[in-house]
């Protein structure tokens, strides 16, 4: 019988690891990228098409789903997997990021966060216990504990208070998760390491979370404006302190070169809206960097977006056609470019997994960075 949750490392190369997370709804190959399905859909994509790119797991959003259509309604309709026609694992974030991003609409206390809904202004209370209940009602496979995502920049004292609040909420999340015994028996709970850019606070957070005990550990509070160099610096001192026998998830990351650098430092899981949001705004990712499909230079280009890509946008359509669709505001343009971007990200992860397995990650990463930095002007070789 498939285990509730099991993490297996099959190979390492330096600090990087590759393996799999085994869950009741299927295995997740790591390092893994999770397409973001905020409101129960990966925008501009059918679930089966997302799966065809190689995605093993999706991310759903507690805050947005609790507002619309409500977790209770999703539960009554058979849970999020059935509701959105995705039969593989789903990770749900806890709503904690909105604590930071919706500053003007919220009031925070020890108990939790009071929001004003961005939809209708109604008052809503979100606590660690309520976050666990919502994620249980949704039927999440990987549940994230409720935390405050500390903004950047913040002083050491501000960051300390925020981190310590998140650690108290982590204990309450653990207790609340355990109360839903049936759901807890078939799902996993991840803790979230906070502490901003401060080494001592990151260490204190890791120690507090490991004392509580979680199935996996996420690194939160990065990719919030600090820049890649600072993010990598934080990972450099954080990762050696993290548990080695559980998955490590870098939340909200990121650009392709962010992902490569984080994998080199030992991260196993990622999520980001970048490939889907970019697909809807005319940006495509290629082996030689990102391109703006709105630019006139594509209007007579019969080549695919990326000659090495196997997605339908590249095997069946030209850059000229995708450019036309984007410029004309046609929905198909967003669909094709999103599909391509998701394929690019999954191919990126597959290449990283293969490189770790063959212990060629340093060469693979170097070649990736050099090629990605060339820019997409001349035809790809």
Tab-separated table of C-alpha atoms in Angstrom:
chain	number	residue	atom	x	y	z
A	1	UNK	CA	0.000	0.000	0.000
A	2	UNK	CA	1.267	3.493	-0.840
A	3	UNK	CA	2.418	5.318	2.247
A	4	UNK	CA	0.717	8.434	3.570
A	5	UNK	CA	3.983	10.299	3.116
A	6	UNK	CA	7.483	9.047	2.436
A	7	UNK	CA	10.506	10.977	1.173
A	8	UNK	CA	13.272	9.033	-0.524
A	9	UNK	CA	16.581	10.449	-1.777
A	10	UNK	CA	17.930	8.413	-4.695
A	11	UNK	CA	21.045	10.453	-5.503
A	12	UNK	CA	22.995	13.502	-4.365
A	13	UNK	CA	25.509	15.822	-6.025
A	14	UNK	CA	27.067	18.225	-3.579
A	15	UNK	CA	24.212	19.686	-1.553
A	16	UNK	CA	21.658	18.880	-4.270
A	17	UNK	CA	19.344	15.880	-3.950
A	18	UNK	CA	16.976	14.023	-6.251
A	19	UNK	CA	14.371	11.488	-5.231
A	20	UNK	CA	10.643	11.249	-4.709
A	21	UNK	CA	7.850	11.975	-2.282
A	22	UNK	CA	5.456	9.026	-2.140
A	23	UNK	CA	1.866	9.870	-1.279
A	24	UNK	CA	-1.496	8.165	-1.591
A	25	UNK	CA	-2.383	10.122	-4.730
A	26	UNK	CA	0.938	9.512	-6.471
A	27	UNK	CA	4.661	10.110	-6.390
A	28	UNK	CA	6.261	13.551	-6.683
A	29	UNK	CA	9.663	13.552	-8.377
A	30	UNK	CA	12.123	15.933	-6.756
A	31	UNK	CA	13.368	18.532	-7.322
A	32	UNK	CA	9.787	19.443	-8.210
A	33	UNK	CA	8.082	22.551	-9.548
A	34	UNK	CA	4.437	23.052	-8.572
A	35	UNK	CA	2.287	25.063	-11.004
A	36	UNK	CA	0.081	27.487	-9.090
A	37	UNK	CA	-3.657	26.859	-9.188
A	38	UNK	CA	-4.695	29.709	-6.907
A	39	UNK	CA	-8.470	29.499	-7.255
A	40	UNK	CA	-8.817	25.831	-8.171
A	41	UNK	CA	-7.376	26.187	-11.677
A	42	UNK	CA	-4.027	26.723	-13.337
A	43	UNK	CA	-5.020	29.751	-15.375
A	44	UNK	CA	-5.468	29.174	-19.125
A	45	UNK	CA	-4.814	25.421	-18.764
A	46	UNK	CA	-6.822	22.205	-18.554
A	47	UNK	CA	-5.676	19.903	-15.713
A	48	UNK	CA	-4.771	17.105	-18.120
A	49	UNK	CA	-2.612	19.502	-20.114
A	50	UNK	CA	-0.790	20.586	-16.955
A	51	UNK	CA	-0.130	16.934	-16.204
A	52	UNK	CA	1.166	16.365	-19.743
A	53	UNK	CA	3.992	18.847	-19.115
A	54	UNK	CA	5.306	16.588	-16.345
A	55	UNK	CA	3.772	18.237	-13.275
A	56	UNK	CA	3.273	15.793	-10.396
A	57	UNK	CA	1.645	18.221	-7.945
A	58	UNK	CA	-0.255	21.528	-7.964
A	59	UNK	CA	-0.567	24.350	-5.444
A	60	UNK	CA	-3.894	25.732	-4.238
A	61	UNK	CA	-4.533	28.843	-2.175
A	62	UNK	CA	-6.346	28.758	1.162
A	63	UNK	CA	-7.180	32.464	1.267
A	64	UNK	CA	-8.747	32.664	-2.191
A	65	UNK	CA	-10.627	29.365	-1.960
A	66	UNK	CA	-12.027	30.194	1.480
A	67	UNK	CA	-13.562	33.346	-0.021
A	68	UNK	CA	-14.761	31.830	-3.278
A	69	UNK	CA	-16.363	29.331	-3.647
A	70	UNK	CA	-15.678	28.608	0.116
A	71	UNK	CA	-13.994	25.548	1.543
A	72	UNK	CA	-17.311	24.214	2.803
A	73	UNK	CA	-18.785	24.251	-0.702
A	74	UNK	CA	-15.717	22.534	-2.175
A	75	UNK	CA	-15.923	19.883	0.549
A	76	UNK	CA	-19.619	19.287	-0.101
A	77	UNK	CA	-18.827	18.786	-3.786
A	78	UNK	CA	-16.263	16.076	-3.069
A	79	UNK	CA	-13.098	18.028	-2.286
A	80	UNK	CA	-10.707	20.100	-4.359
A	81	UNK	CA	-9.296	17.177	-6.381
A	82	UNK	CA	-12.725	16.196	-7.696
A	83	UNK	CA	-13.875	19.802	-7.976
A	84	UNK	CA	-11.019	20.753	-10.323
A	85	UNK	CA	-10.495	17.312	-11.920
A	86	UNK	CA	-6.932	16.802	-10.661
A	87	UNK	CA	-6.368	13.342	-9.181
A	88	UNK	CA	-2.750	13.812	-8.106
A	89	UNK	CA	-1.307	15.543	-5.009
A	90	UNK	CA	-2.206	19.117	-4.135
A	91	UNK	CA	-0.300	21.362	-1.724
A	92	UNK	CA	-2.289	24.204	-0.212
A	93	UNK	CA	-0.637	27.282	1.218
A	94	UNK	CA	-2.011	28.467	4.526
A	95	UNK	CA	-3.088	32.003	3.698
A	96	UNK	CA	-0.070	33.399	5.530
A	97	UNK	CA	1.346	35.191	2.509
A	98	UNK	CA	-1.806	37.312	2.338
A	99	UNK	CA	-1.010	38.458	5.886
A	100	UNK	CA	1.863	40.337	4.305
A	101	UNK	CA	0.507	41.171	0.851
A	102	UNK	CA	-2.894	42.507	1.959
A	103	UNK	CA	-1.510	44.932	4.541
A	104	UNK	CA	-4.246	47.528	4.069
A	105	UNK	CA	-6.994	44.929	4.452
A	106	UNK	CA	-5.904	43.124	7.616
A	107	UNK	CA	-5.351	43.419	11.346
A	108	UNK	CA	-3.073	40.936	13.076
A	109	UNK	CA	-3.138	39.715	16.670
A	110	UNK	CA	-1.880	36.751	18.670
A	111	UNK	CA	-5.107	34.945	17.835
A	112	UNK	CA	-4.731	35.296	14.081
A	113	UNK	CA	-5.519	37.720	11.285
A	114	UNK	CA	-8.708	39.620	10.581
A	115	UNK	CA	-9.117	40.296	6.855
A	116	UNK	CA	-11.368	42.507	4.865
A	117	UNK	CA	-12.255	40.425	1.821
A	118	UNK	CA	-10.883	41.944	-1.358
A	119	UNK	CA	-14.076	40.718	-3.048
A	120	UNK	CA	-16.815	42.337	-0.980
A	121	UNK	CA	-15.184	43.874	2.093
A	122	UNK	CA	-16.669	41.336	4.495
A	123	UNK	CA	-14.775	40.698	7.726
A	124	UNK	CA	-13.071	37.305	8.024
A	125	UNK	CA	-10.950	35.833	10.821
A	126	UNK	CA	-8.149	33.446	9.858
A	127	UNK	CA	-6.360	31.610	12.663
A	128	UNK	CA	-3.988	28.630	12.643
A	129	UNK	CA	-6.893	26.394	13.620
A	130	UNK	CA	-9.177	27.779	10.911
A	131	UNK	CA	-6.406	27.461	8.316
A	132	UNK	CA	-6.030	23.778	9.202
A	133	UNK	CA	-9.812	23.318	8.975
A	134	UNK	CA	-9.988	24.966	5.554
A	135	UNK	CA	-7.147	22.850	4.187
A	136	UNK	CA	-8.825	19.732	5.627
A	137	UNK	CA	-12.121	20.640	3.948
A	138	UNK	CA	-10.312	21.175	0.651
A	139	UNK	CA	-8.719	17.737	1.004
A	140	UNK	CA	-5.132	18.976	0.696
A	141	UNK	CA	-2.382	16.350	0.480
A	142	UNK	CA	0.355	18.653	1.781
A	143	UNK	CA	-0.869	21.197	4.314
A	144	UNK	CA	1.171	24.279	5.180
A	145	UNK	CA	1.185	25.615	8.727
A	146	UNK	CA	-0.154	29.131	9.257
A	147	UNK	CA	2.529	31.799	9.481
A	148	UNK	CA	3.294	35.443	8.917
A	149	UNK	CA	5.483	36.093	5.894
A	150	UNK	CA	7.847	38.759	7.242
A	151	UNK	CA	8.162	41.660	4.800
A	152	UNK	CA	11.468	42.935	3.448
A	153	UNK	CA	13.134	45.059	4.609
A	154	UNK	CA	12.554	44.631	8.345
A	155	UNK	CA	14.746	45.255	11.367
A	156	UNK	CA	16.134	42.422	13.449
A	157	UNK	CA	13.640	43.182	16.212
A	158	UNK	CA	10.674	43.333	13.836
A	159	UNK	CA	11.780	40.091	12.241
A	160	UNK	CA	12.287	38.408	15.614
A	161	UNK	CA	8.771	39.249	16.787
A	162	UNK	CA	7.288	38.087	13.497
A	163	UNK	CA	9.251	34.828	13.517
A	164	UNK	CA	8.363	34.031	17.121
A	165	UNK	CA	4.675	34.651	16.398
A	166	UNK	CA	4.935	32.274	13.438
A	167	UNK	CA	6.505	29.629	15.680
A	168	UNK	CA	3.646	29.903	18.173
A	169	UNK	CA	1.228	29.611	15.272
A	170	UNK	CA	3.199	26.584	14.014
A	171	UNK	CA	2.509	24.744	17.274
A	172	UNK	CA	-1.171	25.623	17.058
A	173	UNK	CA	-1.176	24.479	13.422
A	174	UNK	CA	0.346	21.160	14.449
A	175	UNK	CA	-2.291	20.718	17.162
A	176	UNK	CA	-5.109	21.734	14.823
A	177	UNK	CA	-3.874	19.418	12.083
A	178	UNK	CA	-3.771	16.490	14.511
A	179	UNK	CA	-7.393	17.140	15.501
A	180	UNK	CA	-8.547	16.184	12.019
A	181	UNK	CA	-7.520	12.573	12.498
A	182	UNK	CA	-8.949	11.153	9.269
A	183	UNK	CA	-7.369	13.853	7.110
A	184	UNK	CA	-4.101	13.735	9.073
A	185	UNK	CA	-3.871	9.995	8.422
A	186	UNK	CA	-3.580	10.552	4.669
A	187	UNK	CA	-1.897	13.952	4.369
A	188	UNK	CA	1.299	15.718	5.458
A	189	UNK	CA	2.022	18.934	7.343
A	190	UNK	CA	4.957	21.226	6.537
A	191	UNK	CA	6.447	23.841	8.835
A	192	UNK	CA	7.726	27.170	7.505
A	193	UNK	CA	11.114	28.575	8.496
A	194	UNK	CA	11.067	32.348	8.959
A	195	UNK	CA	13.679	34.815	10.177
A	196	UNK	CA	14.230	37.183	7.291
A	197	UNK	CA	17.874	37.689	6.331
A	198	UNK	CA	19.179	37.072	9.858
A	199	UNK	CA	21.170	33.912	10.511
A	200	UNK	CA	20.420	33.659	14.236
A	201	UNK	CA	16.676	34.043	13.668
A	202	UNK	CA	16.629	31.450	10.881
A	203	UNK	CA	18.470	29.032	13.194
A	204	UNK	CA	16.042	29.721	16.049
A	205	UNK	CA	13.117	29.113	13.716
A	206	UNK	CA	14.531	25.805	12.476
A	207	UNK	CA	15.139	24.648	16.035
A	208	UNK	CA	11.593	25.576	17.092
A	209	UNK	CA	10.014	23.792	14.137
A	210	UNK	CA	12.063	20.622	14.471
A	211	UNK	CA	11.136	20.482	18.166
A	212	UNK	CA	7.470	20.481	17.107
A	213	UNK	CA	8.070	18.019	14.287
A	214	UNK	CA	6.811	18.239	10.696
A	215	UNK	CA	6.780	16.028	7.604
A	216	UNK	CA	8.645	18.662	5.605
A	217	UNK	CA	10.109	22.127	6.045
A	218	UNK	CA	9.636	25.176	3.847
A	219	UNK	CA	11.814	28.265	3.660
A	220	UNK	CA	9.500	31.258	3.715
A	221	UNK	CA	10.058	34.997	3.658
A	222	UNK	CA	12.281	35.015	0.571
A	223	UNK	CA	11.607	36.251	-2.971
A	224	UNK	CA	9.914	39.268	-1.395
A	225	UNK	CA	12.238	41.924	-2.791
A	226	UNK	CA	15.604	41.040	-1.295
A	227	UNK	CA	17.212	40.072	-4.615
A	228	UNK	CA	18.843	36.869	-5.783
A	229	UNK	CA	22.237	37.425	-4.164
A	230	UNK	CA	20.714	37.976	-0.733
A	231	UNK	CA	18.338	35.050	-1.195
A	232	UNK	CA	21.248	32.752	-2.019
A	233	UNK	CA	23.194	34.100	0.965
A	234	UNK	CA	20.283	33.200	3.247
A	235	UNK	CA	20.061	29.730	1.734
A	236	UNK	CA	23.825	29.279	2.147
A	237	UNK	CA	23.592	29.553	5.923
A	238	UNK	CA	20.076	28.123	6.298
A	239	UNK	CA	20.248	24.884	4.326
A	240	UNK	CA	23.074	23.184	6.297
A	241	UNK	CA	20.939	23.596	9.436
A	242	UNK	CA	17.777	22.139	7.872
A	243	UNK	CA	16.751	18.510	8.463
A	244	UNK	CA	18.177	16.276	5.729
A	245	UNK	CA	15.656	13.439	5.836
A	246	UNK	CA	12.604	15.539	4.913
A	247	UNK	CA	11.683	17.625	1.832
A	248	UNK	CA	12.799	21.247	1.689
A	249	UNK	CA	10.473	23.675	-0.054
A	250	UNK	CA	11.419	27.206	-1.150
A	251	UNK	CA	8.150	29.105	-1.311
A	252	UNK	CA	7.315	31.454	-4.175
A	253	UNK	CA	10.470	30.852	-6.249
A	254	UNK	CA	10.948	31.691	-8.947
A	255	UNK	CA	12.934	32.648	-12.043
A	256	UNK	CA	14.701	29.766	-13.807
A	257	UNK	CA	18.155	30.794	-12.561
A	258	UNK	CA	16.753	31.184	-9.035
A	259	UNK	CA	15.598	27.581	-9.183
A	260	UNK	CA	18.924	26.257	-10.482
A	261	UNK	CA	20.842	28.046	-7.720
A	262	UNK	CA	18.438	26.870	-5.037
A	263	UNK	CA	18.629	23.247	-6.212
A	264	UNK	CA	22.419	23.478	-5.973
A	265	UNK	CA	21.929	24.501	-2.348
A	266	UNK	CA	19.637	21.576	-1.499
A	267	UNK	CA	16.054	22.715	-2.171
A	268	UNK	CA	13.600	19.999	-3.283
A	269	UNK	CA	10.339	21.834	-4.066
A	270	UNK	CA	9.307	25.122	-5.683
A	271	UNK	CA	6.204	27.058	-6.701
A	272	UNK	CA	5.769	30.330	-8.537
A	273	UNK	CA	3.155	32.164	-10.602
A	274	UNK	CA	5.847	33.317	-13.045
A	275	UNK	CA	5.348	30.782	-15.873
A	276	UNK	CA	1.560	31.192	-15.905
A	277	UNK	CA	1.424	34.932	-15.265
A	278	UNK	CA	4.106	35.499	-17.898
A	279	UNK	CA	2.156	33.374	-20.345
A	280	UNK	CA	-0.853	35.657	-19.945
A	281	UNK	CA	1.220	38.818	-20.386
A	282	UNK	CA	3.225	37.837	-23.457
A	283	UNK	CA	6.488	36.614	-21.941
A	284	UNK	CA	7.911	33.256	-22.919
A	285	UNK	CA	10.878	31.334	-21.508
A	286	UNK	CA	13.485	29.758	-23.774
A	287	UNK	CA	16.866	28.115	-23.326
A	288	UNK	CA	18.372	31.469	-24.286
A	289	UNK	CA	16.432	33.590	-21.863
A	290	UNK	CA	12.993	35.150	-21.655
A	291	UNK	CA	11.402	36.748	-24.719
A	292	UNK	CA	8.595	39.238	-25.182
A	293	UNK	CA	6.216	37.766	-27.730
A	294	UNK	CA	4.601	41.198	-28.206
A	295	UNK	CA	7.744	42.483	-29.888
A	296	UNK	CA	7.488	43.153	-33.631
A	297	UNK	CA	10.601	41.098	-34.382
A	298	UNK	CA	8.483	37.943	-34.046
A	299	UNK	CA	5.792	38.886	-36.569
A	300	UNK	CA	7.454	37.185	-39.547
A	301	UNK	CA	9.330	34.492	-37.606
A	302	UNK	CA	8.345	30.996	-38.726
A	303	UNK	CA	10.399	29.327	-35.986
A	304	UNK	CA	8.818	27.892	-32.841
A	305	UNK	CA	9.155	29.702	-29.533
A	306	UNK	CA	11.913	27.246	-28.570
A	307	UNK	CA	13.171	24.681	-31.075
A	308	UNK	CA	14.017	22.218	-28.312
A	309	UNK	CA	10.524	22.197	-26.771
A	310	UNK	CA	7.904	19.474	-27.318
A	311	UNK	CA	4.825	21.438	-26.222
A	312	UNK	CA	2.010	22.055	-28.759
A	313	UNK	CA	2.849	25.756	-28.970
A	314	UNK	CA	6.292	24.840	-30.306
A	315	UNK	CA	5.511	21.728	-32.351
A	316	UNK	CA	2.362	23.028	-34.057
A	317	UNK	CA	2.602	26.823	-34.217
A	318	UNK	CA	5.090	29.519	-35.192
A	319	UNK	CA	6.338	32.505	-33.260
A	320	UNK	CA	4.590	34.662	-35.846
A	321	UNK	CA	1.243	33.070	-35.028
A	322	UNK	CA	1.679	33.282	-31.249
A	323	UNK	CA	2.805	36.922	-31.682
A	324	UNK	CA	-0.350	37.618	-33.694
A	325	UNK	CA	-2.559	36.032	-31.030
A	326	UNK	CA	-0.927	37.986	-28.215
A	327	UNK	CA	-1.123	41.290	-30.087
A	328	UNK	CA	-4.749	40.638	-31.014
A	329	UNK	CA	-5.663	39.815	-27.422
A	330	UNK	CA	-6.861	36.338	-28.380
A	331	UNK	CA	-7.333	33.862	-25.513
A	332	UNK	CA	-5.469	31.163	-27.446
A	333	UNK	CA	-2.290	33.229	-27.241
A	334	UNK	CA	-2.319	33.102	-23.445
A	335	UNK	CA	-3.156	29.402	-23.539
A	336	UNK	CA	-0.312	28.441	-25.877
A	337	UNK	CA	2.293	30.598	-24.169
A	338	UNK	CA	1.275	29.382	-20.714
A	339	UNK	CA	1.478	25.768	-21.899
A	340	UNK	CA	4.948	26.410	-23.298
A	341	UNK	CA	6.176	28.118	-20.125
A	342	UNK	CA	4.950	25.288	-17.923
A	343	UNK	CA	6.673	22.785	-20.222
A	344	UNK	CA	9.876	24.826	-20.011
A	345	UNK	CA	9.769	24.757	-16.206
A	346	UNK	CA	9.086	21.024	-16.052
A	347	UNK	CA	11.874	20.359	-18.551
A	348	UNK	CA	14.140	22.478	-16.361
A	349	UNK	CA	13.325	20.289	-13.363
A	350	UNK	CA	13.777	17.073	-15.349
A	351	UNK	CA	17.198	18.226	-16.509
A	352	UNK	CA	18.216	19.051	-12.947
A	353	UNK	CA	17.059	15.642	-11.705
A	354	UNK	CA	19.030	13.877	-14.437
A	355	UNK	CA	22.138	15.961	-13.753
A	356	UNK	CA	22.035	15.178	-10.031
A	357	UNK	CA	21.571	11.476	-10.763
A	358	UNK	CA	24.600	11.469	-13.080
A	359	UNK	CA	26.601	13.753	-10.760
A	360	UNK	CA	27.051	16.346	-13.497
A	361	UNK	CA	25.083	19.153	-11.832
A	362	UNK	CA	27.951	21.674	-11.746
A	363	UNK	CA	28.515	21.345	-15.506
A	364	UNK	CA	24.792	21.285	-16.238
A	365	UNK	CA	24.156	24.418	-14.166
A	366	UNK	CA	27.111	26.244	-15.749
A	367	UNK	CA	25.907	25.410	-19.256
A	368	UNK	CA	22.372	26.455	-18.376
A	369	UNK	CA	23.464	29.842	-17.044
A	370	UNK	CA	25.756	30.546	-19.985
A	371	UNK	CA	23.103	29.624	-22.541
A	372	UNK	CA	20.291	31.413	-20.714
A	373	UNK	CA	22.387	34.596	-20.575
A	374	UNK	CA	23.015	34.652	-24.358
A	375	UNK	CA	19.676	36.184	-25.163
A	376	UNK	CA	17.320	35.076	-27.903
A	377	UNK	CA	18.387	37.085	-30.938
A	378	UNK	CA	19.898	34.591	-33.352
A	379	UNK	CA	18.228	31.273	-34.257
A	380	UNK	CA	18.778	28.533	-31.698
A	381	UNK	CA	21.293	25.851	-32.652
